[in-house]
């Protein structure tokens, strides 16, 4: 749907994180995704992190409009910034087919976060890693924006493991601000009439069919669990 025809998206409602994660990023376990989001944004959908000693101008954004305005200004000025729930890098937006505004949409941000994790996982597999080793490389590379060594240096996978343990019995109580076009179950009301884009789980490891979502690397849509990372 063209952006001009989309309904207002001011964050005025709350949605359960578990529902949102299962709906928008089903290829990653909720526990792993929650740990990433907790470390990257503390579950703040309007989070903006500047990767330098520079601080956000004035106060942190209080609305999606303010977040978009602030992030756009910072990006235009040349700052390296991480955006939204998963701390998606502004430098990754173009290749993911996203705008700065999209990064502050909780569902779009989780889709992008999952896509980056899967991308790093597939790279680790291509390089010969398997099982837990592949997942560890995936997590390290997510922190290092493709460079697993950077993630290793800060012990990112250990930080995530600790966060997973801390959040284990809290996930059901976590809710985040959500756009008004998203209902309480985490579903997007704009897509109710759209046909489902569901991949066959038997296709794991095979080349995915073309997807209308640039970040949906397994063409999983929002209704199937194609790749799951777990303990």
PDB file of C-alpha atoms in Angstrom:
ATOM      1  CA  UNK A   1       0.000   0.000   0.000  1.00  0.00           C
ATOM      2  CA  UNK A   2       1.434   3.424  -0.904  1.00  0.00           C
ATOM      3  CA  UNK A   3       2.632   5.334   2.138  1.00  0.00           C
ATOM      4  CA  UNK A   4       0.226   8.189   1.374  1.00  0.00           C
ATOM      5  CA  UNK A   5      -2.732   5.821   1.763  1.00  0.00           C
ATOM      6  CA  UNK A   6      -1.655   4.189   4.989  1.00  0.00           C
ATOM      7  CA  UNK A   7      -3.595   4.995   8.147  1.00  0.00           C
ATOM      8  CA  UNK A   8      -2.111   7.155  10.884  1.00  0.00           C
ATOM      9  CA  UNK A   9       0.716   5.399  12.705  1.00  0.00           C
ATOM     10  CA  UNK A  10       1.130   7.326  15.918  1.00  0.00           C
ATOM     11  CA  UNK A  11       2.078   4.901  18.676  1.00  0.00           C
ATOM     12  CA  UNK A  12      -1.006   5.066  20.866  1.00  0.00           C
ATOM     13  CA  UNK A  13      -1.566   1.388  21.672  1.00  0.00           C
ATOM     14  CA  UNK A  14       0.384  -1.429  23.269  1.00  0.00           C
ATOM     15  CA  UNK A  15       1.005  -4.896  21.870  1.00  0.00           C
ATOM     16  CA  UNK A  16       2.445  -7.981  23.537  1.00  0.00           C
ATOM     17  CA  UNK A  17       6.015  -8.517  22.408  1.00  0.00           C
ATOM     18  CA  UNK A  18       5.567 -12.283  22.128  1.00  0.00           C
ATOM     19  CA  UNK A  19       2.597 -11.886  19.779  1.00  0.00           C
ATOM     20  CA  UNK A  20       4.460  -9.298  17.731  1.00  0.00           C
ATOM     21  CA  UNK A  21       7.590 -11.422  17.439  1.00  0.00           C
ATOM     22  CA  UNK A  22       5.702 -14.572  16.458  1.00  0.00           C
ATOM     23  CA  UNK A  23       3.735 -12.677  13.832  1.00  0.00           C
ATOM     24  CA  UNK A  24       6.471 -10.504  12.345  1.00  0.00           C
ATOM     25  CA  UNK A  25       9.617 -12.618  12.739  1.00  0.00           C
ATOM     26  CA  UNK A  26       8.544 -16.272  13.081  1.00  0.00           C
ATOM     27  CA  UNK A  27      11.843 -17.616  11.749  1.00  0.00           C
ATOM     28  CA  UNK A  28      13.640 -16.593  14.967  1.00  0.00           C
ATOM     29  CA  UNK A  29      12.683 -17.883  18.395  1.00  0.00           C
ATOM     30  CA  UNK A  30      10.995 -15.312  20.600  1.00  0.00           C
ATOM     31  CA  UNK A  31      13.618 -15.811  23.302  1.00  0.00           C
ATOM     32  CA  UNK A  32      16.518 -14.984  20.996  1.00  0.00           C
ATOM     33  CA  UNK A  33      14.744 -12.044  19.403  1.00  0.00           C
ATOM     34  CA  UNK A  34      13.746 -10.670  22.803  1.00  0.00           C
ATOM     35  CA  UNK A  35      17.334 -10.841  24.038  1.00  0.00           C
ATOM     36  CA  UNK A  36      18.563  -8.953  20.967  1.00  0.00           C
ATOM     37  CA  UNK A  37      15.850  -6.309  21.296  1.00  0.00           C
ATOM     38  CA  UNK A  38      16.472  -5.921  25.010  1.00  0.00           C
ATOM     39  CA  UNK A  39      20.180  -5.272  24.503  1.00  0.00           C
ATOM     40  CA  UNK A  40      19.766  -3.094  21.432  1.00  0.00           C
ATOM     41  CA  UNK A  41      16.854  -0.875  22.487  1.00  0.00           C
ATOM     42  CA  UNK A  42      15.482  -1.974  25.862  1.00  0.00           C
ATOM     43  CA  UNK A  43      12.222  -2.699  23.995  1.00  0.00           C
ATOM     44  CA  UNK A  44      11.881   0.958  22.976  1.00  0.00           C
ATOM     45  CA  UNK A  45      10.429   1.106  19.460  1.00  0.00           C
ATOM     46  CA  UNK A  46      11.616   4.709  18.959  1.00  0.00           C
ATOM     47  CA  UNK A  47      15.186   4.062  20.074  1.00  0.00           C
ATOM     48  CA  UNK A  48      17.973   5.910  18.276  1.00  0.00           C
ATOM     49  CA  UNK A  49      21.586   5.095  19.090  1.00  0.00           C
ATOM     50  CA  UNK A  50      24.431   7.165  17.715  1.00  0.00           C
ATOM     51  CA  UNK A  51      27.618   5.157  17.266  1.00  0.00           C
ATOM     52  CA  UNK A  52      29.908   7.884  18.545  1.00  0.00           C
ATOM     53  CA  UNK A  53      30.278  10.104  21.597  1.00  0.00           C
ATOM     54  CA  UNK A  54      27.723  12.480  20.120  1.00  0.00           C
ATOM     55  CA  UNK A  55      24.447  12.650  22.035  1.00  0.00           C
ATOM     56  CA  UNK A  56      20.933  12.975  20.735  1.00  0.00           C
ATOM     57  CA  UNK A  57      19.937  16.610  20.244  1.00  0.00           C
ATOM     58  CA  UNK A  58      17.760  17.798  23.108  1.00  0.00           C
ATOM     59  CA  UNK A  59      15.493  15.068  24.512  1.00  0.00           C
ATOM     60  CA  UNK A  60      14.892  11.601  23.143  1.00  0.00           C
ATOM     61  CA  UNK A  61      11.961  11.382  20.700  1.00  0.00           C
ATOM     62  CA  UNK A  62       8.556  11.110  22.346  1.00  0.00           C
ATOM     63  CA  UNK A  63       6.619  10.252  19.187  1.00  0.00           C
ATOM     64  CA  UNK A  64       7.242   8.363  15.960  1.00  0.00           C
ATOM     65  CA  UNK A  65       7.144  11.659  14.087  1.00  0.00           C
ATOM     66  CA  UNK A  66       9.888  13.091  16.315  1.00  0.00           C
ATOM     67  CA  UNK A  67      11.934   9.904  15.944  1.00  0.00           C
ATOM     68  CA  UNK A  68      11.711  10.014  12.148  1.00  0.00           C
ATOM     69  CA  UNK A  69      12.615  13.699  12.111  1.00  0.00           C
ATOM     70  CA  UNK A  70      15.581  13.238  14.446  1.00  0.00           C
ATOM     71  CA  UNK A  71      16.917  10.137  12.684  1.00  0.00           C
ATOM     72  CA  UNK A  72      16.551  11.746   9.260  1.00  0.00           C
ATOM     73  CA  UNK A  73      18.508  14.771  10.428  1.00  0.00           C
ATOM     74  CA  UNK A  74      21.258  12.636  11.933  1.00  0.00           C
ATOM     75  CA  UNK A  75      21.528  10.424   8.849  1.00  0.00           C
ATOM     76  CA  UNK A  76      21.627  13.446   6.545  1.00  0.00           C
ATOM     77  CA  UNK A  77      24.435  14.877   8.665  1.00  0.00           C
ATOM     78  CA  UNK A  78      26.430  11.693   8.237  1.00  0.00           C
ATOM     79  CA  UNK A  79      26.002  10.086  11.636  1.00  0.00           C
ATOM     80  CA  UNK A  80      26.110   6.308  11.934  1.00  0.00           C
ATOM     81  CA  UNK A  81      22.915   5.398  13.795  1.00  0.00           C
ATOM     82  CA  UNK A  82      21.044   2.287  14.917  1.00  0.00           C
ATOM     83  CA  UNK A  83      17.266   2.463  14.892  1.00  0.00           C
ATOM     84  CA  UNK A  84      14.222   0.922  16.503  1.00  0.00           C
ATOM     85  CA  UNK A  85      13.677  -2.282  18.428  1.00  0.00           C
ATOM     86  CA  UNK A  86      16.492  -4.332  16.922  1.00  0.00           C
ATOM     87  CA  UNK A  87      18.946  -1.480  16.504  1.00  0.00           C
ATOM     88  CA  UNK A  88      18.902  -1.797  12.714  1.00  0.00           C
ATOM     89  CA  UNK A  89      21.740   0.194  11.187  1.00  0.00           C
ATOM     90  CA  UNK A  90      20.768   3.122   9.015  1.00  0.00           C
ATOM     91  CA  UNK A  91      23.374   1.811   6.566  1.00  0.00           C
ATOM     92  CA  UNK A  92      21.384  -1.407   6.090  1.00  0.00           C
ATOM     93  CA  UNK A  93      18.054   0.261   5.342  1.00  0.00           C
ATOM     94  CA  UNK A  94      18.506   0.719   1.597  1.00  0.00           C
ATOM     95  CA  UNK A  95      19.490  -2.869   0.860  1.00  0.00           C
ATOM     96  CA  UNK A  96      16.623  -4.083   3.056  1.00  0.00           C
ATOM     97  CA  UNK A  97      14.204  -1.963   1.069  1.00  0.00           C
ATOM     98  CA  UNK A  98      13.316   0.122   4.112  1.00  0.00           C
ATOM     99  CA  UNK A  99      13.037   3.786   4.950  1.00  0.00           C
ATOM    100  CA  UNK A 100      13.872   5.501   8.220  1.00  0.00           C
ATOM    101  CA  UNK A 101      10.143   5.662   8.905  1.00  0.00           C
ATOM    102  CA  UNK A 102       9.881   1.878   8.440  1.00  0.00           C
ATOM    103  CA  UNK A 103      12.557   1.319  11.070  1.00  0.00           C
ATOM    104  CA  UNK A 104      10.280   2.797  13.723  1.00  0.00           C
ATOM    105  CA  UNK A 105       7.415   0.488  12.794  1.00  0.00           C
ATOM    106  CA  UNK A 106       7.767  -2.358  15.322  1.00  0.00           C
ATOM    107  CA  UNK A 107       6.775  -5.133  12.931  1.00  0.00           C
ATOM    108  CA  UNK A 108       8.936  -3.913  10.050  1.00  0.00           C
ATOM    109  CA  UNK A 109      11.873  -3.509  12.405  1.00  0.00           C
ATOM    110  CA  UNK A 110      11.544  -7.039  13.771  1.00  0.00           C
ATOM    111  CA  UNK A 111      11.266  -8.384  10.220  1.00  0.00           C
ATOM    112  CA  UNK A 112      14.496  -6.609   9.347  1.00  0.00           C
ATOM    113  CA  UNK A 113      16.222  -7.779  12.521  1.00  0.00           C
ATOM    114  CA  UNK A 114      15.267 -11.374  11.754  1.00  0.00           C
ATOM    115  CA  UNK A 115      16.402 -11.019   8.150  1.00  0.00           C
ATOM    116  CA  UNK A 116      19.835  -9.812   9.244  1.00  0.00           C
ATOM    117  CA  UNK A 117      20.166 -12.660  11.734  1.00  0.00           C
ATOM    118  CA  UNK A 118      19.222 -15.215   9.070  1.00  0.00           C
ATOM    119  CA  UNK A 119      21.625 -13.598   6.608  1.00  0.00           C
ATOM    120  CA  UNK A 120      24.501 -13.967   9.066  1.00  0.00           C
ATOM    121  CA  UNK A 121      23.441 -17.525   9.898  1.00  0.00           C
ATOM    122  CA  UNK A 122      23.451 -18.540   6.245  1.00  0.00           C
ATOM    123  CA  UNK A 123      26.875 -16.983   5.804  1.00  0.00           C
ATOM    124  CA  UNK A 124      28.181 -18.982   8.769  1.00  0.00           C
ATOM    125  CA  UNK A 125      26.763 -22.180   7.254  1.00  0.00           C
ATOM    126  CA  UNK A 126      28.406 -21.410   3.908  1.00  0.00           C
ATOM    127  CA  UNK A 127      31.710 -20.994   5.728  1.00  0.00           C
ATOM    128  CA  UNK A 128      31.380 -24.470   7.223  1.00  0.00           C
ATOM    129  CA  UNK A 129      29.927 -23.774  10.664  1.00  0.00           C
ATOM    130  CA  UNK A 130      27.177 -26.018  12.007  1.00  0.00           C
ATOM    131  CA  UNK A 131      24.710 -26.077  14.878  1.00  0.00           C
ATOM    132  CA  UNK A 132      25.607 -23.934  17.863  1.00  0.00           C
ATOM    133  CA  UNK A 133      28.771 -22.661  16.205  1.00  0.00           C
ATOM    134  CA  UNK A 134      26.723 -21.245  13.348  1.00  0.00           C
ATOM    135  CA  UNK A 135      24.345 -19.568  15.769  1.00  0.00           C
ATOM    136  CA  UNK A 136      27.229 -18.091  17.750  1.00  0.00           C
ATOM    137  CA  UNK A 137      28.756 -16.658  14.571  1.00  0.00           C
ATOM    138  CA  UNK A 138      25.343 -15.309  13.588  1.00  0.00           C
ATOM    139  CA  UNK A 139      24.968 -13.418  16.854  1.00  0.00           C
ATOM    140  CA  UNK A 140      28.512 -12.080  16.778  1.00  0.00           C
ATOM    141  CA  UNK A 141      28.070 -10.915  13.198  1.00  0.00           C
ATOM    142  CA  UNK A 142      24.794  -9.186  14.057  1.00  0.00           C
ATOM    143  CA  UNK A 143      26.603  -7.034  16.588  1.00  0.00           C
ATOM    144  CA  UNK A 144      29.534  -6.465  14.251  1.00  0.00           C
ATOM    145  CA  UNK A 145      27.349  -5.717  11.209  1.00  0.00           C
ATOM    146  CA  UNK A 146      28.726  -8.692   9.391  1.00  0.00           C
ATOM    147  CA  UNK A 147      32.062  -8.888  11.205  1.00  0.00           C
ATOM    148  CA  UNK A 148      31.828 -11.735  13.713  1.00  0.00           C
ATOM    149  CA  UNK A 149      35.210 -10.823  15.208  1.00  0.00           C
ATOM    150  CA  UNK A 150      33.807  -7.554  16.550  1.00  0.00           C
ATOM    151  CA  UNK A 151      30.979  -9.405  18.252  1.00  0.00           C
ATOM    152  CA  UNK A 152      33.453 -11.898  19.674  1.00  0.00           C
ATOM    153  CA  UNK A 153      35.573  -9.128  21.173  1.00  0.00           C
ATOM    154  CA  UNK A 154      32.647  -7.809  23.213  1.00  0.00           C
ATOM    155  CA  UNK A 155      31.288 -11.269  24.027  1.00  0.00           C
ATOM    156  CA  UNK A 156      27.957 -10.479  22.413  1.00  0.00           C
ATOM    157  CA  UNK A 157      26.699 -14.071  22.453  1.00  0.00           C
ATOM    158  CA  UNK A 158      27.401 -14.268  26.200  1.00  0.00           C
ATOM    159  CA  UNK A 159      25.545 -11.020  26.780  1.00  0.00           C
ATOM    160  CA  UNK A 160      22.588 -12.410  24.849  1.00  0.00           C
ATOM    161  CA  UNK A 161      22.659 -15.682  26.777  1.00  0.00           C
ATOM    162  CA  UNK A 162      22.537 -13.773  30.045  1.00  0.00           C
ATOM    163  CA  UNK A 163      19.707 -11.626  28.759  1.00  0.00           C
ATOM    164  CA  UNK A 164      17.740 -14.665  27.592  1.00  0.00           C
ATOM    165  CA  UNK A 165      18.033 -16.122  31.080  1.00  0.00           C
ATOM    166  CA  UNK A 166      17.003 -12.852  32.716  1.00  0.00           C
ATOM    167  CA  UNK A 167      13.942 -12.483  30.491  1.00  0.00           C
ATOM    168  CA  UNK A 168      12.906 -16.128  30.631  1.00  0.00           C
ATOM    169  CA  UNK A 169       9.936 -15.678  32.938  1.00  0.00           C
ATOM    170  CA  UNK A 170       9.168 -12.088  31.950  1.00  0.00           C
ATOM    171  CA  UNK A 171       8.391 -12.384  28.242  1.00  0.00           C
ATOM    172  CA  UNK A 172       4.657 -12.758  28.694  1.00  0.00           C
ATOM    173  CA  UNK A 173       4.516  -9.435  30.528  1.00  0.00           C
ATOM    174  CA  UNK A 174       6.451  -7.332  28.020  1.00  0.00           C
ATOM    175  CA  UNK A 175       4.462  -4.959  25.821  1.00  0.00           C
ATOM    176  CA  UNK A 176       5.653  -2.229  23.492  1.00  0.00           C
ATOM    177  CA  UNK A 177       4.178   0.804  21.790  1.00  0.00           C
ATOM    178  CA  UNK A 178       2.595  -0.143  18.479  1.00  0.00           C
ATOM    179  CA  UNK A 179       1.169   1.845  15.554  1.00  0.00           C
ATOM    180  CA  UNK A 180      -2.572   2.305  15.592  1.00  0.00           C
ATOM    181  CA  UNK A 181      -2.941   0.184  12.424  1.00  0.00           C
ATOM    182  CA  UNK A 182      -1.754  -2.884  14.356  1.00  0.00           C
ATOM    183  CA  UNK A 183      -4.258  -4.803  16.451  1.00  0.00           C
ATOM    184  CA  UNK A 184      -3.575  -6.208  19.904  1.00  0.00           C
ATOM    185  CA  UNK A 185      -2.695  -9.674  18.597  1.00  0.00           C
ATOM    186  CA  UNK A 186       0.244  -8.227  16.681  1.00  0.00           C
ATOM    187  CA  UNK A 187      -1.468  -8.593  13.300  1.00  0.00           C
ATOM    188  CA  UNK A 188      -1.385  -5.757  10.825  1.00  0.00           C
ATOM    189  CA  UNK A 189      -4.905  -4.679   9.896  1.00  0.00           C
ATOM    190  CA  UNK A 190      -3.600  -3.310   6.587  1.00  0.00           C
ATOM    191  CA  UNK A 191      -2.837  -6.841   5.359  1.00  0.00           C
ATOM    192  CA  UNK A 192      -6.019  -8.700   6.252  1.00  0.00           C
ATOM    193  CA  UNK A 193      -7.141  -8.829   2.641  1.00  0.00           C
ATOM    194  CA  UNK A 194      -3.736  -9.791   1.267  1.00  0.00           C
ATOM    195  CA  UNK A 195      -3.034 -13.425   0.344  1.00  0.00           C
ATOM    196  CA  UNK A 196      -0.642 -15.203   2.675  1.00  0.00           C
ATOM    197  CA  UNK A 197       2.949 -15.578   1.538  1.00  0.00           C
ATOM    198  CA  UNK A 198       3.732 -18.852   3.270  1.00  0.00           C
ATOM    199  CA  UNK A 199       6.753 -21.038   2.605  1.00  0.00           C
ATOM    200  CA  UNK A 200       6.711 -24.818   2.882  1.00  0.00           C
ATOM    201  CA  UNK A 201       8.799 -25.863   5.879  1.00  0.00           C
ATOM    202  CA  UNK A 202      10.258 -28.635   3.699  1.00  0.00           C
ATOM    203  CA  UNK A 203      12.034 -25.927   1.723  1.00  0.00           C
ATOM    204  CA  UNK A 204      14.539 -25.282   4.506  1.00  0.00           C
ATOM    205  CA  UNK A 205      17.998 -25.126   2.984  1.00  0.00           C
ATOM    206  CA  UNK A 206      16.686 -24.787  -0.554  1.00  0.00           C
ATOM    207  CA  UNK A 207      16.793 -21.619  -2.600  1.00  0.00           C
ATOM    208  CA  UNK A 208      13.788 -19.467  -1.629  1.00  0.00           C
ATOM    209  CA  UNK A 209      11.267 -18.236  -4.125  1.00  0.00           C
ATOM    210  CA  UNK A 210      11.221 -14.531  -4.924  1.00  0.00           C
ATOM    211  CA  UNK A 211       9.629 -12.492  -2.151  1.00  0.00           C
ATOM    212  CA  UNK A 212       7.846  -9.190  -2.198  1.00  0.00           C
ATOM    213  CA  UNK A 213       9.631  -8.362   1.053  1.00  0.00           C
ATOM    214  CA  UNK A 214      13.352  -7.643   0.442  1.00  0.00           C
ATOM    215  CA  UNK A 215      14.150  -8.547   4.047  1.00  0.00           C
ATOM    216  CA  UNK A 216      12.198 -11.841   3.996  1.00  0.00           C
ATOM    217  CA  UNK A 217      15.130 -13.961   2.840  1.00  0.00           C
ATOM    218  CA  UNK A 218      13.314 -17.263   3.328  1.00  0.00           C
ATOM    219  CA  UNK A 219      10.072 -16.006   1.745  1.00  0.00           C
ATOM    220  CA  UNK A 220       8.443 -17.025   5.008  1.00  0.00           C
ATOM    221  CA  UNK A 221       5.868 -14.268   5.081  1.00  0.00           C
ATOM    222  CA  UNK A 222       4.344 -13.836   8.508  1.00  0.00           C
ATOM    223  CA  UNK A 223       2.593 -17.124   8.983  1.00  0.00           C
ATOM    224  CA  UNK A 224       5.192 -19.896   9.041  1.00  0.00           C
ATOM    225  CA  UNK A 225       8.186 -20.832  11.120  1.00  0.00           C
ATOM    226  CA  UNK A 226      10.919 -21.595   8.634  1.00  0.00           C
ATOM    227  CA  UNK A 227      14.097 -21.357  10.658  1.00  0.00           C
ATOM    228  CA  UNK A 228      14.238 -21.489  14.424  1.00  0.00           C
ATOM    229  CA  UNK A 229      17.202 -20.785  16.643  1.00  0.00           C
ATOM    230  CA  UNK A 230      16.877 -22.256  20.101  1.00  0.00           C
ATOM    231  CA  UNK A 231      18.844 -23.603  22.991  1.00  0.00           C
TER     232      UNK A 231
END
